[in-house]
Amino acid sequence: MSNRLTNILVPVIAVIFGLITGAIIMLVSGYNPIAGYAALWNGIFGESYLIGETLRQMTPYIFAGLAVAFAFRTGLFNIGVEGQLLVGWVASIWVGLSFDLPKIIHLPLAIIVAGLAGALWGFIPGFLKARLRVHEVIVTIMMNYIALYVTNYMIRYVLSDQRDSTAIIPNTASLHSPFFERITDFSTLHNGIYLALIAALVMWFLLEKTKAGFELRAVGFNHHAAEYAGMSVNRNIISSMVISGAFAGLAGAMEGLGTFGNAFIHTGFSGVGFDGIAVALLGGNSGIGVVLAAFLFGGLKVGALQMPNANVPEELVEIVIAFIIFFVASSYMIKWLIARFRRSVK
């Protein structure tokens, strides 16, 4: 069995193990796992509206997963995706409310500014890592909280008149799609899904088909060897965090310009950035893997809302997700089981 096939089987088996473990917990807790999973399935695929909501939920997950995966592939752990998402979200709304432009200019400008805001928020830990060797995990964790309170201040005192939310952006800055609205029975699915899929291709092309991508991966594998080969380790560390932050900022634009159409006070983190870590892990830090993992997580999040119809608490889906992450993190155990199975077949 090739390494490529093994890498595909590991997340698939992790998902299966997670679902089985969730079923066992339902049984032990006195719930019907068949009814629970049937409700979960119907909550994802039962209606066109729910399919639209699943695809809408996976859109920011794709960007958040790409942000984490890109950093992972280059030897960094960007745990600050949540904060970068928030600053991208508010930046996109600021552009949406501050300018009166044709849509062909207004919408791209709002999206670009969101990406730049996330990139700037990623630049700071990248610079500190490159110049002072400050660990990026510590800096990005702290910057998540800075982003949360700074964006809340901006919403209340700059973008609105001491209110908990901004005005709704004009249509010229919106990702709203009448086509998706019509075919998905007025779901909140928007045109951002196209951008998310394009972003996955961009990440694949950048890392696998360009000289810059090769250098970024080389620095991630072994920065001493990369430096010996004449590559600029510091520049590549900063570039990696900037690109990762840009993906995260675009995730914020999907929420601001697409799902909600405004920015509002967050009493806590949205969770999308942190879920992006799980999406990246399950997706094997690859573009196509992140897309598939984002669809799974989006489906679980949306489908869980229908589980109470089967008298099963929707919180059990969070347990299933936690076990999926656990099994992915314990991939060595799954690989050992696969190796044992191969030997027994021979």
Tab-separated table of C-alpha atoms in Angstrom:
chain	number	residue	atom	x	y	z
A	1	MET	CA	0.000	0.000	0.000
A	2	SER	CA	1.472	3.338	-1.064
A	3	ASN	CA	2.015	6.245	1.289
A	4	ARG	CA	-0.460	8.301	-0.733
A	5	LEU	CA	-3.219	5.721	-0.190
A	6	THR	CA	-2.330	5.471	3.495
A	7	ASN	CA	-2.565	9.255	3.868
A	8	ILE	CA	-6.041	9.123	2.305
A	9	LEU	CA	-7.185	6.234	4.490
A	10	VAL	CA	-6.090	7.809	7.786
A	11	PRO	CA	-8.646	10.677	7.823
A	12	VAL	CA	-11.369	8.417	6.403
A	13	ILE	CA	-10.800	5.867	9.166
A	14	ALA	CA	-10.607	8.684	11.733
A	15	VAL	CA	-14.055	9.894	10.658
A	16	ILE	CA	-15.464	6.349	10.824
A	17	PHE	CA	-13.972	5.783	14.279
A	18	GLY	CA	-15.339	9.151	15.410
A	19	LEU	CA	-18.846	8.270	14.226
A	20	ILE	CA	-18.675	4.831	15.850
A	21	THR	CA	-17.498	6.335	19.132
A	22	GLY	CA	-20.305	8.890	18.965
A	23	ALA	CA	-22.815	6.080	18.419
A	24	ILE	CA	-21.474	4.231	21.466
A	25	ILE	CA	-21.793	7.376	23.591
A	26	MET	CA	-25.381	7.823	22.390
A	27	LEU	CA	-26.202	4.239	23.372
A	28	VAL	CA	-24.599	4.570	26.789
A	29	SER	CA	-26.456	7.852	27.331
A	30	GLY	CA	-29.795	6.297	26.429
A	31	TYR	CA	-30.208	7.793	22.960
A	32	ASN	CA	-30.879	6.057	19.660
A	33	PRO	CA	-27.771	6.452	17.462
A	34	ILE	CA	-29.609	5.367	14.307
A	35	ALA	CA	-32.271	8.022	14.823
A	36	GLY	CA	-29.594	10.572	15.761
A	37	TYR	CA	-27.473	9.990	12.678
A	38	ALA	CA	-30.563	9.829	10.462
A	39	ALA	CA	-31.561	13.258	11.742
A	40	LEU	CA	-27.999	14.463	11.184
A	41	TRP	CA	-28.061	13.180	7.584
A	42	ASN	CA	-31.438	14.776	6.913
A	43	GLY	CA	-30.142	17.991	8.452
A	44	ILE	CA	-27.438	18.076	5.786
A	45	PHE	CA	-29.129	16.665	2.678
A	46	GLY	CA	-32.835	16.615	3.547
A	47	GLU	CA	-33.738	19.873	1.801
A	48	SER	CA	-32.167	22.206	-0.721
A	49	TYR	CA	-32.159	24.891	1.963
A	50	LEU	CA	-30.065	22.704	4.273
A	51	ILE	CA	-27.650	21.815	1.473
A	52	GLY	CA	-27.219	25.535	0.843
A	53	GLU	CA	-26.586	26.184	4.523
A	54	THR	CA	-23.990	23.391	4.621
A	55	LEU	CA	-22.136	24.875	1.648
A	56	ARG	CA	-22.352	28.334	3.191
A	57	GLN	CA	-20.927	27.030	6.467
A	58	MET	CA	-18.055	25.290	4.704
A	59	THR	CA	-17.013	28.500	2.904
A	60	PRO	CA	-15.256	30.236	5.831
A	61	TYR	CA	-14.055	26.810	7.014
A	62	ILE	CA	-12.189	26.369	3.736
A	63	PHE	CA	-10.372	29.679	4.145
A	64	ALA	CA	-9.646	29.052	7.839
A	65	GLY	CA	-8.430	25.536	7.061
A	66	LEU	CA	-6.191	26.822	4.264
A	67	ALA	CA	-4.729	29.437	6.619
A	68	VAL	CA	-3.765	26.789	9.168
A	69	ALA	CA	-2.675	24.258	6.542
A	70	PHE	CA	-0.440	26.739	4.732
A	71	ALA	CA	1.380	27.561	7.954
A	72	PHE	CA	1.669	23.860	8.828
A	73	ARG	CA	3.144	23.059	5.433
A	74	THR	CA	5.830	25.671	5.987
A	75	GLY	CA	6.738	24.559	9.492
A	76	LEU	CA	4.663	27.092	11.456
A	77	PHE	CA	1.588	26.812	13.681
A	78	ASN	CA	-0.751	29.739	13.092
A	79	ILE	CA	-3.163	29.525	15.993
A	80	GLY	CA	-4.124	33.154	15.397
A	81	VAL	CA	-6.515	32.480	12.512
A	82	GLU	CA	-9.442	33.517	14.700
A	83	GLY	CA	-8.005	36.982	15.290
A	84	GLN	CA	-6.965	37.408	11.667
A	85	LEU	CA	-10.493	36.431	10.643
A	86	LEU	CA	-12.007	39.079	12.902
A	87	VAL	CA	-9.813	41.915	11.604
A	88	GLY	CA	-10.541	40.821	8.017
A	89	TRP	CA	-14.253	40.779	8.802
A	90	VAL	CA	-14.288	44.313	10.221
A	91	ALA	CA	-11.986	45.636	7.492
A	92	SER	CA	-14.309	44.337	4.780
A	93	ILE	CA	-17.323	45.956	6.449
A	94	TRP	CA	-15.436	49.240	6.831
A	95	VAL	CA	-14.796	49.324	3.086
A	96	GLY	CA	-18.391	48.274	2.409
A	97	LEU	CA	-19.808	51.143	4.458
A	98	SER	CA	-17.239	53.847	3.724
A	99	PHE	CA	-17.227	53.955	-0.071
A	100	ASP	CA	-19.858	54.499	-2.733
A	101	LEU	CA	-18.503	52.649	-5.749
A	102	PRO	CA	-19.732	50.437	-8.578
A	103	LYS	CA	-19.973	46.787	-7.575
A	104	ILE	CA	-17.226	45.740	-9.973
A	105	ILE	CA	-14.845	47.899	-7.889
A	106	HIS	CA	-16.499	47.967	-4.472
A	107	LEU	CA	-16.772	44.215	-3.823
A	108	PRO	CA	-13.242	43.280	-4.968
A	109	LEU	CA	-11.851	46.204	-2.961
A	110	ALA	CA	-13.613	45.043	0.209
A	111	ILE	CA	-12.336	41.479	-0.279
A	112	ILE	CA	-8.761	42.625	-0.990
A	113	VAL	CA	-8.696	44.900	2.061
A	114	ALA	CA	-9.937	42.009	4.230
A	115	GLY	CA	-7.089	39.853	2.964
A	116	LEU	CA	-4.581	42.653	3.571
A	117	ALA	CA	-5.873	43.172	7.112
A	118	GLY	CA	-5.474	39.479	7.889
A	119	ALA	CA	-2.023	39.531	6.264
A	120	LEU	CA	-0.980	42.480	8.447
A	121	TRP	CA	-2.185	40.639	11.555
A	122	GLY	CA	-0.155	37.625	10.427
A	123	PHE	CA	2.902	39.738	9.646
A	124	ILE	CA	3.427	40.719	13.295
A	125	PRO	CA	3.971	37.198	14.700
A	126	GLY	CA	5.901	36.297	11.542
A	127	PHE	CA	8.253	39.241	12.025
A	128	LEU	CA	8.748	38.464	15.718
A	129	LYS	CA	9.433	34.824	14.883
A	130	ALA	CA	11.921	35.707	12.147
A	131	ARG	CA	13.788	38.491	13.931
A	132	LEU	CA	13.567	37.639	17.605
A	133	ARG	CA	12.697	33.911	17.483
A	134	VAL	CA	9.555	34.509	19.558
A	135	HIS	CA	7.377	31.430	19.189
A	136	GLU	CA	4.447	32.115	16.869
A	137	VAL	CA	1.975	30.135	19.000
A	138	ILE	CA	2.406	32.456	21.982
A	139	VAL	CA	2.181	35.627	19.897
A	140	THR	CA	-0.826	34.513	17.844
A	141	ILE	CA	-2.757	33.445	20.950
A	142	MET	CA	-2.253	36.898	22.475
A	143	MET	CA	-3.115	38.606	19.190
A	144	ASN	CA	-6.430	36.748	19.053
A	145	TYR	CA	-7.534	38.629	22.154
A	146	ILE	CA	-6.134	41.908	20.887
A	147	ALA	CA	-8.100	41.429	17.659
A	148	LEU	CA	-11.295	40.581	19.549
A	149	TYR	CA	-11.262	43.751	21.656
A	150	VAL	CA	-9.903	46.060	18.975
A	151	THR	CA	-12.569	44.994	16.486
A	152	ASN	CA	-15.291	45.332	19.130
A	153	TYR	CA	-14.089	48.877	19.809
A	154	MET	CA	-14.056	49.658	16.088
A	155	ILE	CA	-17.600	48.345	15.658
A	156	ARG	CA	-19.028	50.300	18.577
A	157	TYR	CA	-17.176	53.605	18.302
A	158	VAL	CA	-15.990	53.905	14.682
A	159	LEU	CA	-18.333	51.960	12.423
A	160	SER	CA	-21.535	52.585	14.385
A	161	ASP	CA	-22.949	55.104	16.840
A	162	GLN	CA	-22.245	53.168	20.059
A	163	ARG	CA	-24.352	50.240	18.951
A	164	ASP	CA	-23.706	46.519	19.045
A	165	SER	CA	-23.678	46.154	15.262
A	166	THR	CA	-22.981	48.161	12.148
A	167	ALA	CA	-25.407	49.039	9.404
A	168	ILE	CA	-25.965	46.514	6.613
A	169	ILE	CA	-23.529	46.928	3.736
A	170	PRO	CA	-24.910	48.054	0.361
A	171	ASN	CA	-25.473	45.530	-2.380
A	172	THR	CA	-22.407	46.819	-4.246
A	173	ALA	CA	-20.187	45.276	-1.545
A	174	SER	CA	-22.226	42.127	-0.939
A	175	LEU	CA	-21.492	38.509	-1.909
A	176	HIS	CA	-25.227	37.793	-1.891
A	177	SER	CA	-26.306	35.522	-4.759
A	178	PRO	CA	-29.895	35.635	-6.091
A	179	PHE	CA	-29.095	32.473	-8.078
A	180	PHE	CA	-28.111	30.453	-5.000
A	181	GLU	CA	-31.000	31.971	-3.077
A	182	ARG	CA	-33.414	30.720	-5.727
A	183	ILE	CA	-32.094	27.168	-6.069
A	184	THR	CA	-31.581	26.608	-2.327
A	185	ASP	CA	-34.925	27.923	-1.101
A	186	PHE	CA	-33.566	31.210	0.299
A	187	SER	CA	-30.570	29.818	2.138
A	188	THR	CA	-27.656	32.125	3.014
A	189	LEU	CA	-25.303	30.477	0.498
A	190	HIS	CA	-23.399	33.198	-1.348
A	191	ASN	CA	-20.816	33.682	-4.077
A	192	GLY	CA	-17.973	33.283	-1.620
A	193	ILE	CA	-18.060	29.527	-2.258
A	194	TYR	CA	-16.429	30.183	-5.644
A	195	LEU	CA	-13.646	32.185	-4.022
A	196	ALA	CA	-13.054	29.453	-1.441
A	197	LEU	CA	-12.592	26.781	-4.111
A	198	ILE	CA	-10.293	29.069	-6.096
A	199	ALA	CA	-8.263	29.726	-2.930
A	200	ALA	CA	-7.720	25.971	-2.480
A	201	LEU	CA	-6.340	25.793	-6.024
A	202	VAL	CA	-4.151	28.839	-5.379
A	203	MET	CA	-2.643	27.225	-2.294
A	204	TRP	CA	-1.932	23.986	-4.177
A	205	PHE	CA	-0.360	25.829	-7.102
A	206	LEU	CA	1.704	28.126	-4.906
A	207	LEU	CA	3.162	25.360	-2.754
A	208	GLU	CA	3.584	22.662	-5.390
A	209	LYS	CA	4.307	24.486	-8.643
A	210	THR	CA	6.311	27.594	-7.803
A	211	LYS	CA	9.854	28.318	-6.693
A	212	ALA	CA	8.552	30.425	-3.804
A	213	GLY	CA	6.422	27.524	-2.630
A	214	PHE	CA	9.391	25.167	-2.766
A	215	GLU	CA	11.425	27.553	-0.629
A	216	LEU	CA	8.587	27.923	1.872
A	217	ARG	CA	8.271	24.146	2.222
A	218	ALA	CA	12.039	23.706	2.396
A	219	VAL	CA	12.310	26.171	5.255
A	220	GLY	CA	9.505	24.306	7.000
A	221	PHE	CA	11.247	20.941	6.625
A	222	ASN	CA	14.658	22.109	7.829
A	223	HIS	CA	15.526	25.772	8.108
A	224	HIS	CA	19.208	25.009	8.698
A	225	ALA	CA	19.484	23.108	5.419
A	226	ALA	CA	17.433	25.788	3.633
A	227	GLU	CA	19.735	28.506	4.938
A	228	TYR	CA	22.784	26.495	3.860
A	229	ALA	CA	21.238	26.254	0.373
A	230	GLY	CA	21.085	30.047	0.187
A	231	MET	CA	17.402	30.551	1.023
A	232	SER	CA	16.331	33.464	3.211
A	233	VAL	CA	14.811	31.775	6.255
A	234	ASN	CA	13.573	34.997	7.852
A	235	ARG	CA	11.909	36.237	4.668
A	236	ASN	CA	10.158	32.914	4.142
A	237	ILE	CA	8.905	32.765	7.728
A	238	ILE	CA	7.381	36.223	7.373
A	239	SER	CA	5.945	35.399	3.931
A	240	SER	CA	4.350	32.230	5.271
A	241	MET	CA	2.583	34.013	8.118
A	242	VAL	CA	1.500	36.851	5.824
A	243	ILE	CA	-0.063	34.453	3.296
A	244	SER	CA	-1.647	32.406	6.063
A	245	GLY	CA	-3.082	35.583	7.593
A	246	ALA	CA	-4.438	36.658	4.209
A	247	PHE	CA	-6.397	33.400	3.897
A	248	ALA	CA	-7.789	33.972	7.401
A	249	GLY	CA	-8.722	37.570	6.598
A	250	LEU	CA	-10.634	36.343	3.554
A	251	ALA	CA	-12.540	33.952	5.823
A	252	GLY	CA	-13.673	37.032	7.728
A	253	ALA	CA	-14.767	38.684	4.481
A	254	MET	CA	-16.945	35.648	3.737
A	255	GLU	CA	-18.749	36.155	7.033
A	256	GLY	CA	-19.010	39.925	6.767
A	257	LEU	CA	-19.793	40.387	3.090
A	258	GLY	CA	-21.611	37.102	2.600
A	259	THR	CA	-23.291	35.460	5.564
A	260	PHE	CA	-24.222	38.407	7.797
A	261	GLY	CA	-23.782	41.571	5.735
A	262	ASN	CA	-22.527	43.516	8.732
A	263	ALA	CA	-20.186	43.351	11.721
A	264	PHE	CA	-21.337	42.995	15.307
A	265	ILE	CA	-19.913	42.871	18.806
A	266	HIS	CA	-18.470	39.472	19.677
A	267	THR	CA	-18.682	38.520	23.345
A	268	GLY	CA	-16.339	35.649	22.501
A	269	PHE	CA	-14.580	34.136	19.543
A	270	SER	CA	-16.594	32.971	16.547
A	271	GLY	CA	-14.911	29.562	16.657
A	272	VAL	CA	-14.373	29.389	12.902
A	273	GLY	CA	-10.650	30.087	13.210
A	274	PHE	CA	-10.140	27.397	15.822
A	275	ASP	CA	-12.246	24.918	13.841
A	276	GLY	CA	-9.887	25.658	10.964
A	277	ILE	CA	-7.165	23.803	12.886
A	278	ALA	CA	-9.300	20.665	12.912
A	279	VAL	CA	-10.207	21.146	9.236
A	280	ALA	CA	-6.535	21.403	8.297
A	281	LEU	CA	-5.575	18.328	10.335
A	282	LEU	CA	-8.385	16.218	8.902
A	283	GLY	CA	-7.638	17.473	5.392
A	284	GLY	CA	-3.995	16.471	5.651
A	285	ASN	CA	-2.928	20.102	5.060
A	286	SER	CA	-3.714	19.802	1.351
A	287	GLY	CA	-6.034	21.991	-0.704
A	288	ILE	CA	-8.477	19.269	-1.768
A	289	GLY	CA	-8.310	17.704	1.683
A	290	VAL	CA	-9.248	20.990	3.325
A	291	VAL	CA	-12.242	21.388	0.987
A	292	LEU	CA	-13.523	17.896	1.828
A	293	ALA	CA	-12.902	18.349	5.548
A	294	ALA	CA	-14.646	21.743	5.481
A	295	PHE	CA	-17.687	20.117	3.876
A	296	LEU	CA	-17.740	17.470	6.621
A	297	PHE	CA	-17.445	20.028	9.421
A	298	GLY	CA	-19.979	22.333	7.787
A	299	GLY	CA	-22.382	19.429	7.425
A	300	LEU	CA	-21.914	18.335	11.035
A	301	LYS	CA	-22.503	21.863	12.307
A	302	VAL	CA	-25.655	22.413	10.234
A	303	GLY	CA	-26.994	18.854	10.550
A	304	ALA	CA	-26.598	18.923	14.333
A	305	LEU	CA	-29.380	21.508	14.531
A	306	GLN	CA	-31.844	18.804	13.401
A	307	MET	CA	-30.774	16.166	15.937
A	308	PRO	CA	-33.110	17.402	18.698
A	309	ASN	CA	-35.938	16.308	16.379
A	310	ALA	CA	-34.790	12.746	17.175
A	311	ASN	CA	-34.511	13.581	20.900
A	312	VAL	CA	-30.719	13.582	20.631
A	313	PRO	CA	-28.806	16.611	21.983
A	314	GLU	CA	-26.996	18.495	19.235
A	315	GLU	CA	-23.985	18.802	21.565
A	316	LEU	CA	-23.216	15.159	20.807
A	317	VAL	CA	-21.964	16.280	17.396
A	318	GLU	CA	-19.266	18.277	19.184
A	319	ILE	CA	-18.230	15.034	20.887
A	320	VAL	CA	-18.085	13.284	17.503
A	321	ILE	CA	-15.942	16.124	16.109
A	322	ALA	CA	-13.655	15.910	19.131
A	323	PHE	CA	-13.143	12.179	18.616
A	324	ILE	CA	-12.489	12.663	14.897
A	325	ILE	CA	-9.762	15.162	15.793
A	326	PHE	CA	-8.422	12.746	18.422
A	327	PHE	CA	-8.149	9.905	15.925
A	328	VAL	CA	-6.541	12.159	13.317
A	329	ALA	CA	-4.027	13.316	15.921
A	330	SER	CA	-3.424	9.646	16.757
A	331	SER	CA	-2.738	8.821	13.122
A	332	TYR	CA	0.252	6.700	14.090
A	333	MET	CA	-2.195	4.254	15.714
A	334	ILE	CA	-4.318	4.076	12.562
A	335	LYS	CA	-1.218	3.600	10.419
A	336	TRP	CA	-0.171	0.761	12.751
A	337	LEU	CA	-3.573	-0.888	12.296
A	338	ILE	CA	-3.298	-0.529	8.523
A	339	ALA	CA	0.189	-2.080	8.598
A	340	ARG	CA	-1.091	-5.001	10.710
A	341	PHE	CA	-3.948	-5.513	8.260
A	342	ARG	CA	-1.538	-5.532	5.305
A	343	ARG	CA	0.636	-8.155	6.978
A	344	SER	CA	-2.353	-10.342	7.807
A	345	VAL	CA	-3.564	-10.197	4.205
A	346	LYS	CA	-0.160	-11.272	2.944
